[in-house]
Structures are given as C-alpha cells and as structure tokens.
PDB file of C-alpha atoms and ligand atoms in Angstrom:
ATOM      1  CA  UNK I   1      23.368  26.168 -67.475  1.00 81.00           C
ATOM      2  CA  UNK I   2      22.022  22.804 -68.608  1.00 92.00           C
ATOM      3  CA  UNK I   3      20.039  22.343 -71.893  1.00 95.00           C
ATOM      4  CA  UNK I   4      17.063  21.149 -70.106  1.00 96.00           C
ATOM      5  CA  UNK I   5      16.240  24.648 -68.978  1.00 96.00           C
ATOM      6  CA  UNK I   6      16.046  25.778 -72.573  1.00 95.00           C
ATOM      7  CA  UNK I   7      12.565  23.956 -73.437  1.00 97.00           C
ATOM      8  CA  UNK I   8       8.909  23.816 -72.628  1.00 97.00           C
ATOM      9  CA  UNK I   9       7.724  20.346 -71.974  1.00 98.00           C
ATOM     10  CA  UNK I  10       4.523  18.569 -73.034  1.00 97.00           C
ATOM     11  CA  UNK I  11       2.992  16.348 -70.224  1.00 97.00           C
ATOM     12  CA  UNK I  12       4.472  13.121 -71.570  1.00 98.00           C
ATOM     13  CA  UNK I  13       8.011  14.301 -71.786  1.00 98.00           C
ATOM     14  CA  UNK I  14       7.879  16.064 -68.566  1.00 98.00           C
ATOM     15  CA  UNK I  15       6.388  12.739 -66.733  1.00 98.00           C
ATOM     16  CA  UNK I  16       8.593  10.284 -68.442  1.00 98.00           C
ATOM     17  CA  UNK I  17      11.700  12.160 -67.056  1.00 98.00           C
ATOM     18  CA  UNK I  18      10.149  12.327 -63.700  1.00 98.00           C
ATOM     19  CA  UNK I  19       9.217   8.608 -63.789  1.00 98.00           C
ATOM     20  CA  UNK I  20      12.698   7.671 -64.728  1.00 98.00           C
ATOM     21  CA  UNK I  21      14.410   9.541 -61.851  1.00 98.00           C
ATOM     22  CA  UNK I  22      12.088   7.672 -59.606  1.00 98.00           C
ATOM     23  CA  UNK I  23      13.097   4.253 -61.185  1.00 98.00           C
ATOM     24  CA  UNK I  24      16.874   5.384 -60.510  1.00 98.00           C
ATOM     25  CA  UNK I  25      16.586   6.014 -56.835  1.00 97.00           C
ATOM     26  CA  UNK I  26      14.325   3.094 -56.181  1.00 98.00           C
ATOM     27  CA  UNK I  27      16.681   0.767 -58.076  1.00 98.00           C
ATOM     28  CA  UNK I  28      19.202   2.239 -55.559  1.00 98.00           C
ATOM     29  CA  UNK I  29      17.327   1.422 -52.410  1.00 98.00           C
ATOM     30  CA  UNK I  30      16.406  -2.097 -53.665  1.00 98.00           C
ATOM     31  CA  UNK I  31      20.162  -2.513 -54.482  1.00 98.00           C
ATOM     32  CA  UNK I  32      21.254  -1.255 -50.769  1.00 98.00           C
ATOM     33  CA  UNK I  33      18.896  -4.007 -49.276  1.00 98.00           C
ATOM     34  CA  UNK I  34      20.481  -6.683 -51.423  1.00 98.00           C
ATOM     35  CA  UNK I  35      24.026  -5.546 -50.528  1.00 98.00           C
ATOM     36  CA  UNK I  36      23.380  -5.306 -46.826  1.00 97.00           C
ATOM     37  CA  UNK I  37      21.570  -8.728 -46.746  1.00 97.00           C
ATOM     38  CA  UNK I  38      23.984 -10.614 -48.945  1.00 96.00           C
ATOM     39  CA  UNK I  39      27.482  -9.380 -47.667  1.00 94.00           C
ATOM     40  CA  UNK I  40      27.920 -12.225 -45.244  1.00 94.00           C
ATOM     41  CA  UNK I  41      27.643 -14.908 -48.130  1.00 94.00           C
ATOM     42  CA  UNK I  42      31.263 -14.312 -48.960  1.00 95.00           C
ATOM     43  CA  UNK I  43      34.557 -14.488 -47.181  1.00 95.00           C
ATOM     44  CA  UNK I  44      35.294 -11.608 -44.669  1.00 93.00           C
ATOM     45  CA  UNK I  45      38.129 -10.519 -47.029  1.00 92.00           C
ATOM     46  CA  UNK I  46      35.589  -9.721 -49.840  1.00 96.00           C
ATOM     47  CA  UNK I  47      32.818  -8.264 -47.733  1.00 95.00           C
ATOM     48  CA  UNK I  48      34.231  -5.000 -48.151  1.00 96.00           C
ATOM     49  CA  UNK I  49      33.107  -5.023 -51.725  1.00 96.00           C
ATOM     50  CA  UNK I  50      29.406  -5.423 -50.663  1.00 97.00           C
ATOM     51  CA  UNK I  51      29.921  -2.493 -48.124  1.00 97.00           C
ATOM     52  CA  UNK I  52      31.163  -0.282 -50.879  1.00 98.00           C
ATOM     53  CA  UNK I  53      28.126  -1.201 -53.070  1.00 98.00           C
ATOM     54  CA  UNK I  54      26.011  -0.026 -50.169  1.00 98.00           C
ATOM     55  CA  UNK I  55      27.934   3.271 -49.941  1.00 98.00           C
ATOM     56  CA  UNK I  56      27.365   3.543 -53.775  1.00 98.00           C
ATOM     57  CA  UNK I  57      23.727   2.977 -53.294  1.00 98.00           C
ATOM     58  CA  UNK I  58      23.184   5.544 -50.448  1.00 98.00           C
ATOM     59  CA  UNK I  59      25.082   8.382 -52.495  1.00 97.00           C
ATOM     60  CA  UNK I  60      23.217   7.683 -55.618  1.00 98.00           C
ATOM     61  CA  UNK I  61      19.985   7.303 -53.782  1.00 98.00           C
ATOM     62  CA  UNK I  62      20.324  10.685 -52.287  1.00 98.00           C
ATOM     63  CA  UNK I  63      21.654  12.583 -55.314  1.00 98.00           C
ATOM     64  CA  UNK I  64      18.937  11.013 -57.584  1.00 98.00           C
ATOM     65  CA  UNK I  65      16.282  12.008 -55.219  1.00 98.00           C
ATOM     66  CA  UNK I  66      17.732  15.635 -54.958  1.00 97.00           C
ATOM     67  CA  UNK I  67      17.869  15.726 -58.854  1.00 97.00           C
ATOM     68  CA  UNK I  68      14.392  14.566 -59.275  1.00 97.00           C
ATOM     69  CA  UNK I  69      13.091  17.169 -56.574  1.00 97.00           C
ATOM     70  CA  UNK I  70      14.926  19.672 -58.685  1.00 97.00           C
ATOM     71  CA  UNK I  71      13.236  18.744 -61.727  1.00 98.00           C
ATOM     72  CA  UNK I  72       9.863  19.196 -59.863  1.00 97.00           C
ATOM     73  CA  UNK I  73      10.930  22.731 -58.641  1.00 97.00           C
ATOM     74  CA  UNK I  74      12.345  23.921 -62.067  1.00 97.00           C
ATOM     75  CA  UNK I  75       9.166  23.650 -63.986  1.00 98.00           C
ATOM     76  CA  UNK I  76       5.410  24.296 -63.508  1.00 97.00           C
ATOM     77  CA  UNK I  77       2.133  23.565 -65.377  1.00 97.00           C
ATOM     78  CA  UNK I  78       0.789  26.698 -67.003  1.00 96.00           C
ATOM     79  CA  UNK I  79      -2.498  24.797 -68.218  1.00 96.00           C
ATOM     80  CA  UNK I  80      -0.724  23.726 -71.367  1.00 96.00           C
ATOM     81  CA  UNK I  81       2.702  22.709 -70.946  1.00 97.00           C
ATOM     82  CA  UNK I  82       5.554  22.634 -68.205  1.00 98.00           C
ATOM     83  CA  UNK I  83       7.368  25.925 -68.392  1.00 98.00           C
ATOM     84  CA  UNK I  84      10.230  26.937 -66.492  1.00 96.00           C
ATOM     85  CA  UNK I  85       9.818  28.074 -62.835  1.00 96.00           C
ATOM     86  CA  UNK I  86      11.792  29.802 -60.354  1.00 89.00           C
ATOM     87  CA  UNK I  87      14.753  27.379 -60.199  1.00 93.00           C
ATOM     88  CA  UNK I  88      17.156  26.027 -62.789  1.00 96.00           C
ATOM     89  CA  UNK I  89      17.429  22.196 -63.275  1.00 97.00           C
ATOM     90  CA  UNK I  90      20.975  20.852 -63.173  1.00 97.00           C
ATOM     91  CA  UNK I  91      22.939  17.854 -63.992  1.00 97.00           C
ATOM     92  CA  UNK I  92      25.870  18.811 -61.895  1.00 96.00           C
ATOM     93  CA  UNK I  93      24.588  16.709 -58.883  1.00 97.00           C
ATOM     94  CA  UNK I  94      25.409  13.926 -61.056  1.00 98.00           C
ATOM     95  CA  UNK I  95      28.879  14.811 -61.323  1.00 98.00           C
ATOM     96  CA  UNK I  96      29.382  15.311 -57.502  1.00 97.00           C
ATOM     97  CA  UNK I  97      27.948  11.851 -57.139  1.00 97.00           C
ATOM     98  CA  UNK I  98      30.449  10.497 -59.660  1.00 98.00           C
ATOM     99  CA  UNK I  99      33.261  11.784 -57.659  1.00 97.00           C
ATOM    100  CA  UNK I 100      32.360   9.403 -55.010  1.00 97.00           C
ATOM    101  CA  UNK I 101      31.146   6.318 -56.895  1.00 98.00           C
ATOM    102  CA  UNK I 102      33.776   6.248 -59.688  1.00 98.00           C
ATOM    103  CA  UNK I 103      36.538   5.759 -57.239  1.00 98.00           C
ATOM    104  CA  UNK I 104      34.591   3.370 -54.923  1.00 98.00           C
ATOM    105  CA  UNK I 105      33.228   1.221 -57.854  1.00 98.00           C
ATOM    106  CA  UNK I 106      36.781   0.801 -58.964  1.00 98.00           C
ATOM    107  CA  UNK I 107      37.989  -0.221 -55.632  1.00 98.00           C
ATOM    108  CA  UNK I 108      35.448  -2.975 -55.521  1.00 98.00           C
ATOM    109  CA  UNK I 109      37.088  -4.372 -58.676  1.00 98.00           C
ATOM    110  CA  UNK I 110      40.460  -4.561 -56.887  1.00 98.00           C
ATOM    111  CA  UNK I 111      38.990  -6.135 -53.946  1.00 97.00           C
ATOM    112  CA  UNK I 112      37.132  -8.857 -55.816  1.00 97.00           C
ATOM    113  CA  UNK I 113      40.088  -9.434 -58.309  1.00 97.00           C
ATOM    114  CA  UNK I 114      42.251 -10.238 -55.236  1.00 96.00           C
ATOM    115  CA  UNK I 115      44.852  -7.342 -55.928  1.00 97.00           C
ATOM    116  CA  UNK I 116      46.563  -6.476 -52.635  1.00 95.00           C
ATOM    117  CA  UNK I 117      49.547  -5.007 -51.307  1.00 97.00           C
ATOM    118  CA  UNK I 118      51.722  -2.317 -53.218  1.00 98.00           C
ATOM    119  CA  UNK I 119      49.914  -3.419 -56.573  1.00 97.00           C
ATOM    120  CA  UNK I 120      46.449  -2.494 -54.829  1.00 97.00           C
ATOM    121  CA  UNK I 121      47.883   0.880 -53.639  1.00 98.00           C
ATOM    122  CA  UNK I 122      49.286   1.787 -57.077  1.00 98.00           C
ATOM    123  CA  UNK I 123      46.155   0.799 -58.831  1.00 98.00           C
ATOM    124  CA  UNK I 124      43.983   2.495 -56.372  1.00 98.00           C
ATOM    125  CA  UNK I 125      45.993   5.866 -56.763  1.00 98.00           C
ATOM    126  CA  UNK I 126      45.574   5.746 -60.507  1.00 98.00           C
ATOM    127  CA  UNK I 127      42.063   5.028 -60.524  1.00 98.00           C
ATOM    128  CA  UNK I 128      41.219   7.536 -58.030  1.00 98.00           C
ATOM    129  CA  UNK I 129      43.353  10.343 -59.730  1.00 98.00           C
ATOM    130  CA  UNK I 130      42.185   9.642 -63.205  1.00 98.00           C
ATOM    131  CA  UNK I 131      38.656   9.094 -61.950  1.00 98.00           C
ATOM    132  CA  UNK I 132      38.364  12.510 -60.412  1.00 98.00           C
ATOM    133  CA  UNK I 133      40.050  14.131 -62.994  1.00 98.00           C
ATOM    134  CA  UNK I 134      37.799  12.655 -65.590  1.00 98.00           C
ATOM    135  CA  UNK I 135      34.844  13.785 -63.752  1.00 98.00           C
ATOM    136  CA  UNK I 136      35.803  17.118 -62.724  1.00 98.00           C
ATOM    137  CA  UNK I 137      37.152  18.169 -66.324  1.00 98.00           C
ATOM    138  CA  UNK I 138      33.653  16.985 -67.617  1.00 98.00           C
ATOM    139  CA  UNK I 139      32.036  18.899 -64.851  1.00 98.00           C
ATOM    140  CA  UNK I 140      33.548  22.250 -66.133  1.00 98.00           C
ATOM    141  CA  UNK I 141      32.651  21.341 -69.841  1.00 98.00           C
ATOM    142  CA  UNK I 142      28.989  20.639 -69.155  1.00 97.00           C
ATOM    143  CA  UNK I 143      28.638  24.355 -68.381  1.00 97.00           C
ATOM    144  CA  UNK I 144      29.049  25.128 -72.005  1.00 97.00           C
ATOM    145  CA  UNK I 145      26.717  22.651 -73.328  1.00 96.00           C
ATOM    146  CA  UNK I 146      23.978  25.179 -74.401  1.00 95.00           C
ATOM    147  CA  UNK I 147      26.320  27.287 -76.652  1.00 94.00           C
ATOM    148  CA  UNK I 148      28.712  24.368 -77.347  1.00 95.00           C
ATOM    149  CA  UNK I 149      31.580  26.626 -77.670  1.00 96.00           C
ATOM    150  CA  UNK I 150      35.214  25.380 -77.595  1.00 98.00           C
ATOM    151  CA  UNK I 151      35.369  24.744 -73.742  1.00 98.00           C
ATOM    152  CA  UNK I 152      32.559  22.000 -74.045  1.00 98.00           C
ATOM    153  CA  UNK I 153      34.584  20.271 -76.590  1.00 98.00           C
ATOM    154  CA  UNK I 154      38.015  20.856 -75.075  1.00 98.00           C
ATOM    155  CA  UNK I 155      37.080  19.704 -71.551  1.00 98.00           C
ATOM    156  CA  UNK I 156      35.119  16.941 -72.822  1.00 98.00           C
ATOM    157  CA  UNK I 157      38.182  15.670 -74.749  1.00 98.00           C
ATOM    158  CA  UNK I 158      40.592  16.333 -71.934  1.00 98.00           C
ATOM    159  CA  UNK I 159      37.985  14.077 -69.651  1.00 98.00           C
ATOM    160  CA  UNK I 160      38.077  11.348 -72.367  1.00 98.00           C
ATOM    161  CA  UNK I 161      41.948  11.090 -72.066  1.00 98.00           C
ATOM    162  CA  UNK I 162      41.202  10.136 -68.275  1.00 98.00           C
ATOM    163  CA  UNK I 163      38.479   7.875 -69.247  1.00 98.00           C
ATOM    164  CA  UNK I 164      40.629   5.907 -71.742  1.00 98.00           C
ATOM    165  CA  UNK I 165      43.340   5.653 -68.984  1.00 98.00           C
ATOM    166  CA  UNK I 166      40.671   4.065 -66.657  1.00 98.00           C
ATOM    167  CA  UNK I 167      39.463   1.740 -69.217  1.00 98.00           C
ATOM    168  CA  UNK I 168      42.989   0.405 -69.970  1.00 98.00           C
ATOM    169  CA  UNK I 169      43.577  -0.114 -66.385  1.00 98.00           C
ATOM    170  CA  UNK I 170      40.175  -1.887 -65.889  1.00 98.00           C
ATOM    171  CA  UNK I 171      41.091  -4.194 -68.705  1.00 98.00           C
ATOM    172  CA  UNK I 172      44.499  -4.968 -67.244  1.00 98.00           C
ATOM    173  CA  UNK I 173      43.215  -5.465 -63.714  1.00 98.00           C
ATOM    174  CA  UNK I 174      40.558  -7.949 -64.890  1.00 98.00           C
ATOM    175  CA  UNK I 175      42.515 -10.030 -67.582  1.00 98.00           C
ATOM    176  CA  UNK I 176      45.758 -10.010 -65.475  1.00 97.00           C
ATOM    177  CA  UNK I 177      44.103 -11.396 -62.466  1.00 97.00           C
ATOM    178  CA  UNK I 178      41.819 -13.955 -64.309  1.00 97.00           C
ATOM    179  CA  UNK I 179      44.196 -16.966 -63.223  1.00 96.00           C
ATOM    180  CA  UNK I 180      43.753 -16.167 -59.684  1.00 94.00           C
ATOM    181  CA  UNK I 181      40.016 -16.815 -60.030  1.00 96.00           C
ATOM    182  CA  UNK I 182      38.520 -20.232 -59.897  1.00 96.00           C
ATOM    183  CA  UNK I 183      37.443 -21.449 -63.256  1.00 96.00           C
ATOM    184  CA  UNK I 184      33.744 -21.025 -62.682  1.00 96.00           C
ATOM    185  CA  UNK I 185      34.259 -17.288 -61.983  1.00 97.00           C
ATOM    186  CA  UNK I 186      36.307 -16.348 -64.926  1.00 97.00           C
ATOM    187  CA  UNK I 187      33.520 -16.060 -67.503  1.00 97.00           C
ATOM    188  CA  UNK I 188      31.787 -13.666 -64.978  1.00 98.00           C
ATOM    189  CA  UNK I 189      34.889 -11.551 -64.433  1.00 98.00           C
ATOM    190  CA  UNK I 190      35.146 -10.985 -68.267  1.00 98.00           C
ATOM    191  CA  UNK I 191      31.487 -10.040 -68.303  1.00 98.00           C
ATOM    192  CA  UNK I 192      32.348  -7.376 -65.617  1.00 98.00           C
ATOM    193  CA  UNK I 193      34.740  -6.004 -67.921  1.00 98.00           C
ATOM    194  CA  UNK I 194      32.141  -5.650 -70.707  1.00 98.00           C
ATOM    195  CA  UNK I 195      29.336  -4.380 -68.484  1.00 98.00           C
ATOM    196  CA  UNK I 196      31.945  -1.627 -67.188  1.00 98.00           C
ATOM    197  CA  UNK I 197      32.867  -0.962 -70.616  1.00 98.00           C
ATOM    198  CA  UNK I 198      29.429  -0.600 -72.167  1.00 98.00           C
ATOM    199  CA  UNK I 199      27.863   0.940 -69.235  1.00 98.00           C
ATOM    200  CA  UNK I 200      30.509   3.625 -68.545  1.00 98.00           C
ATOM    201  CA  UNK I 201      30.353   4.658 -72.370  1.00 98.00           C
ATOM    202  CA  UNK I 202      26.821   5.654 -71.837  1.00 98.00           C
ATOM    203  CA  UNK I 203      27.949   8.628 -69.758  1.00 98.00           C
ATOM    204  CA  UNK I 204      30.092  10.494 -72.418  1.00 98.00           C
ATOM    205  CA  UNK I 205      26.972   9.610 -74.845  1.00 98.00           C
ATOM    206  CA  UNK I 206      24.836  11.482 -72.351  1.00 98.00           C
ATOM    207  CA  UNK I 207      27.350  14.480 -72.434  1.00 98.00           C
ATOM    208  CA  UNK I 208      27.036  14.562 -76.066  1.00 97.00           C
ATOM    209  CA  UNK I 209      23.193  14.194 -76.219  1.00 96.00           C
ATOM    210  CA  UNK I 210      22.468  18.036 -76.877  1.00 93.00           C
ATOM    211  CA  UNK I 211      24.655  17.514 -79.968  1.00 95.00           C
ATOM    212  CA  UNK I 212      23.147  14.192 -81.060  1.00 96.00           C
ATOM    213  CA  UNK I 213      19.274  15.161 -80.446  1.00 96.00           C
ATOM    214  CA  UNK I 214      18.234  18.713 -80.094  1.00 90.00           C
ATOM    215  CA  UNK I 215      14.935  19.502 -78.305  1.00 94.00           C
ATOM    216  CA  UNK I 216      12.870  17.809 -75.597  1.00 97.00           C
ATOM    217  CA  UNK I 217      13.529  14.497 -77.042  1.00 97.00           C
ATOM    218  CA  UNK I 218      17.046  14.880 -76.332  1.00 97.00           C
ATOM    219  CA  UNK I 219      16.387  15.658 -72.915  1.00 97.00           C
ATOM    220  CA  UNK I 220      13.995  12.526 -72.510  1.00 98.00           C
ATOM    221  CA  UNK I 221      16.837  10.351 -74.091  1.00 98.00           C
ATOM    222  CA  UNK I 222      19.550  11.719 -71.933  1.00 98.00           C
ATOM    223  CA  UNK I 223      17.675  11.126 -68.479  1.00 98.00           C
ATOM    224  CA  UNK I 224      16.875   7.734 -69.610  1.00 98.00           C
ATOM    225  CA  UNK I 225      20.433   6.988 -70.806  1.00 98.00           C
ATOM    226  CA  UNK I 226      21.703   8.178 -67.382  1.00 98.00           C
ATOM    227  CA  UNK I 227      19.282   6.029 -65.544  1.00 98.00           C
ATOM    228  CA  UNK I 228      20.202   2.814 -67.605  1.00 98.00           C
ATOM    229  CA  UNK I 229      23.803   3.768 -67.035  1.00 98.00           C
ATOM    230  CA  UNK I 230      23.387   4.135 -63.238  1.00 98.00           C
ATOM    231  CA  UNK I 231      21.524   0.952 -62.650  1.00 98.00           C
ATOM    232  CA  UNK I 232      24.124  -0.994 -64.825  1.00 98.00           C
ATOM    233  CA  UNK I 233      27.286   0.548 -63.662  1.00 98.00           C
ATOM    234  CA  UNK I 234      26.151   0.517 -59.934  1.00 98.00           C
ATOM    235  CA  UNK I 235      23.557  -2.078 -59.149  1.00 98.00           C
ATOM    236  CA  UNK I 236      23.961  -4.707 -61.881  1.00 98.00           C
ATOM    237  CA  UNK I 237      28.009  -4.249 -61.554  1.00 98.00           C
ATOM    238  CA  UNK I 238      27.731  -4.677 -57.771  1.00 98.00           C
ATOM    239  CA  UNK I 239      25.512  -7.796 -58.047  1.00 98.00           C
ATOM    240  CA  UNK I 240      28.110  -9.519 -60.555  1.00 98.00           C
ATOM    241  CA  UNK I 241      30.906  -8.656 -58.148  1.00 98.00           C
ATOM    242  CA  UNK I 242      29.144 -10.090 -55.223  1.00 97.00           C
ATOM    243  CA  UNK I 243      28.297 -13.305 -57.236  1.00 97.00           C
ATOM    244  CA  UNK I 244      32.111 -13.552 -58.146  1.00 98.00           C
ATOM    245  CA  UNK I 245      33.182 -12.798 -54.415  1.00 97.00           C
ATOM    246  CA  UNK I 246      30.866 -15.789 -53.378  1.00 96.00           C
ATOM    247  CA  UNK I 247      32.292 -18.104 -55.898  1.00 96.00           C
ATOM    248  CA  UNK I 248      35.867 -17.255 -54.957  1.00 96.00           C
ATOM    249  CA  UNK I 249      35.025 -17.501 -51.191  1.00 95.00           C
ATOM    250  CA  UNK I 250      33.598 -21.179 -51.794  1.00 95.00           C
ATOM    251  CA  UNK I 251      36.676 -22.176 -53.824  1.00 95.00           C
ATOM    252  CA  UNK I 252      38.780 -20.834 -50.985  1.00 93.00           C
ATOM    253  CA  UNK I 253      36.857 -23.259 -48.652  1.00 91.00           C
ATOM    254  CA  UNK I 254      34.697 -20.465 -47.012  1.00 90.00           C
ATOM    255  CA  UNK I 255      32.065 -22.964 -45.740  1.00 79.00           C
ATOM    256  CA  UNK I 256      29.696 -20.595 -44.338  1.00 72.00           C
ATOM    257  CA  UNK I 257      28.886 -19.112 -47.817  1.00 48.00           C
ATOM    258  CA  UNK I 258      25.805 -21.170 -48.832  1.00 52.00           C
ATOM    259  CA  UNK I 259      25.949 -24.307 -46.550  1.00 54.00           C
ATOM    260  CA  UNK I 260      23.904 -26.473 -48.983  1.00 56.00           C
ATOM    261  CA  UNK I 261      26.448 -25.675 -51.681  1.00 52.00           C
ATOM    262  CA  UNK I 262      29.562 -26.492 -49.847  1.00 50.00           C
ATOM    263  CA  UNK I 263      28.874 -28.833 -47.131  1.00 51.00           C
ATOM    264  CA  UNK I 264      26.423 -31.804 -46.417  1.00 49.00           C
ATOM    265  CA  UNK I 265      25.503 -32.228 -42.678  1.00 46.00           C
ATOM    266  CA  UNK I 266      25.329 -36.108 -41.811  1.00 43.00           C
ATOM    267  CA  UNK I 267      24.420 -37.076 -38.270  1.00 46.00           C
ATOM    268  CA  UNK I 268      25.739 -33.826 -37.093  1.00 47.00           C
ATOM    269  CA  UNK I 269      29.147 -33.800 -38.746  1.00 47.00           C
ATOM    270  CA  UNK I 270      29.812 -31.382 -41.618  1.00 50.00           C
ATOM    271  CA  UNK I 271      31.358 -32.910 -44.431  1.00 48.00           C
ATOM    272  CA  UNK I 272      33.181 -30.254 -46.642  1.00 50.00           C
ATOM    273  CA  UNK I 273      33.587 -30.977 -50.340  1.00 51.00           C
ATOM    274  CA  UNK I 274      37.059 -30.041 -52.005  1.00 49.00           C
ATOM    275  CA  UNK I 275      37.494 -26.688 -53.526  1.00 51.00           C
ATOM    276  CA  UNK I 276      36.770 -26.675 -57.167  1.00 48.00           C
ATOM    277  CA  UNK I 277      33.894 -29.029 -56.996  1.00 43.00           C
ATOM    278  CA  UNK I 278      31.331 -26.388 -55.941  1.00 40.00           C
TER     279      UNK I 278
HETATM  280  C1  RET F 301      32.009  12.913 -69.061  1.00 50.17           C
HETATM  281  C2  RET F 301      32.592  14.076 -69.746  1.00 50.17           C
HETATM  282  C3  RET F 301      32.671  13.695 -71.375  1.00 50.17           C
HETATM  283  C4  RET F 301      33.697  12.927 -71.447  1.00 50.17           C
HETATM  284  C5  RET F 301      33.799  11.618 -70.659  1.00 50.17           C
HETATM  285  C6  RET F 301      32.879  11.577 -69.418  1.00 50.17           C
HETATM  286  C7  RET F 301      32.897  10.317 -68.663  1.00 50.17           C
HETATM  287  C8  RET F 301      32.247  10.071 -67.735  1.00 50.17           C
HETATM  288  C9  RET F 301      32.127   8.742 -67.018  1.00 50.17           C
HETATM  289  C10 RET F 301      31.337   8.674 -66.023  1.00 50.17           C
HETATM  290  C11 RET F 301      30.950   7.447 -65.191  1.00 50.17           C
HETATM  291  C12 RET F 301      30.240   7.612 -64.300  1.00 50.17           C
HETATM  292  C13 RET F 301      29.952   6.461 -63.244  1.00 50.17           C
HETATM  293  C14 RET F 301      29.154   6.686 -62.389  1.00 50.17           C
HETATM  294  C15 RET F 301      28.658   5.642 -61.410  1.00 50.17           C
HETATM  295  O1  RET F 301      28.217   5.990 -60.486  1.00 50.17           O
HETATM  296  C16 RET F 301      32.475  13.194 -67.731  1.00 50.17           C
HETATM  297  C17 RET F 301      30.750  12.781 -69.078  1.00 50.17           C
HETATM  298  C18 RET F 301      34.440  10.399 -71.009  1.00 50.17           C
HETATM  299  C19 RET F 301      32.910   7.621 -67.800  1.00 50.17           C
HETATM  300  C20 RET F 301      30.474   5.106 -63.537  1.00 50.17           C
END
C-alpha cells in the first residue's frame, strides 16, 4: 500500500498531481521525437545511445500514462473533495519502469564514453546487476511506507548500498575516460556526472517523502520530485549524451555530422577541416 491512498485531496492538490503526470509523459513523447530525428547526427558507433534513449522514452511514456490513469481511477469527486474510489493508486509501476531504464541509461554512458570490449562487458554487468538489485530491494521496501516498520528502513538501506556502488562506478567511467574525449566535450562529460548524481538522488528523496512531509503536501511534493527526476535523468541526460556523441563524432572526422560545421563545399569539392578545429 502506498501513502497516496491514505488521504482525501482538495481540488488543487489532486489536479496538480494529475497535471504533473501529464507533463511527465508529454516530455517523454517530445524526447522520443528528438532522439529519433537527431540520431544520424553522430557516427554510427554512437547512434545506439540515441536508440537507447528512444527505448527509455517509450517505456517511461507508457509507464507514466498508466500511472496517470491509475491516479484518475483511484479517486472520485464526492462534491467536496477527491476521495478513495474502487482501485488503489500505486508507485510500483515506477519501479518496474526503472528496471528497464536504469540499466539502459547506464549502458548509454558506456557507449558515449567510448568503453569497449572486456571493460564494457565488465562495467555493463556491474551496472545491470547493481541497478536491478537497487530497484528491486527498494520495491520491496516501498510496500512498508505507510507503517514505516523495519522492512521500510532495512530494504531502503540495502538499496542504498547498491546505489553507492553505481555512483562510484559512474564517477570512474566518466572521469577515467575523459582523456579519450576531445577537449570541447570534457566539460560536458563532467556535467553528465553532476546531472546524473543530482537527478538520481531525487529518487531516494521521493522514497523518503512520507517521512519528510506527512499529508497531501507530501504526496504532491513526491510526484513533482519524481517528474523532475524523470525529465532530468532520462530526457536532459539523453540530450547531453547526444551532444557529446556529436562532438566526438566530428572530432573523429565524421563529416556527415553537421556539414556546415565540418566541411565547406567549394565548387563541388568538399573540404574537411582538421579534427579538433570544429
Ligand atoms: C530507491 C529505494 C530507496 C533507496 C534508493 C533508491 C534509489 C533509486 C534510484 C532510482 C533511479 C531511477 C532512475 C530511473 C530512470 O529512469 C529504489 C528509491 C537509493 C537511484 C534513474
């Protein structure tokens, strides 16, 4: 049982949550178009990252649409407030979505940072393993958020251990591979680390929200937190990786990236500038 089912909502609180869900899946739809349209801007080697962003967009779009429908079905207007209806609301859909998106988002990082071969396989296995364990242990814990008995804290703590493993690994993947990137992409790669760190921290914040803010304000704050986290950790993160992939592609001589950036057509002859000047 999630805490959302414990309350009666005034019109404003109920509709804010409803609108925030809509923003969430609309952002995923917009991201989907962006990633499909721009994937050919980078070298085929990095296009898989855009394809994976598209996968993340579709899975999150579906999940957020389902959760938003669930919100509508779980409460009904009784003339004064929104009260509990036949079905229960559940945040569990989010956890199921993360079990797709967490491994996929981390795989994108490996691709764009140029990790290949055995190093790729090793990091991927650690990311996928720790990612799934983090999500599923948290999933068990969230069932106890109303009573907040021992399992809520214990499973939350176990999940946090896997989260820390992921953070250390992400830090290493980003900073250990900076020298591989052209200079004009290094600052952006460091921003990816900060964006991931801050946006992923919002998820445990949302897990703890019933402890931090009790009542309907806590529910509104939690769904806003989730939506901000979703848009930054999936859409903005994907856009940043796409920009890095494009810069790396251009530096590696991928002349189709943005023709006006890398080549000047003079009298039908394409003159390619030296890598590093673009
Ligand atoms: C849980 C349980 C409480 C402890 C921790 C958690 C971490 C969740 C994270 C989720 C990230 C999700 C992403 C989804 C993108 O699609 C499971 C809430 C630490 C970090 C990035």
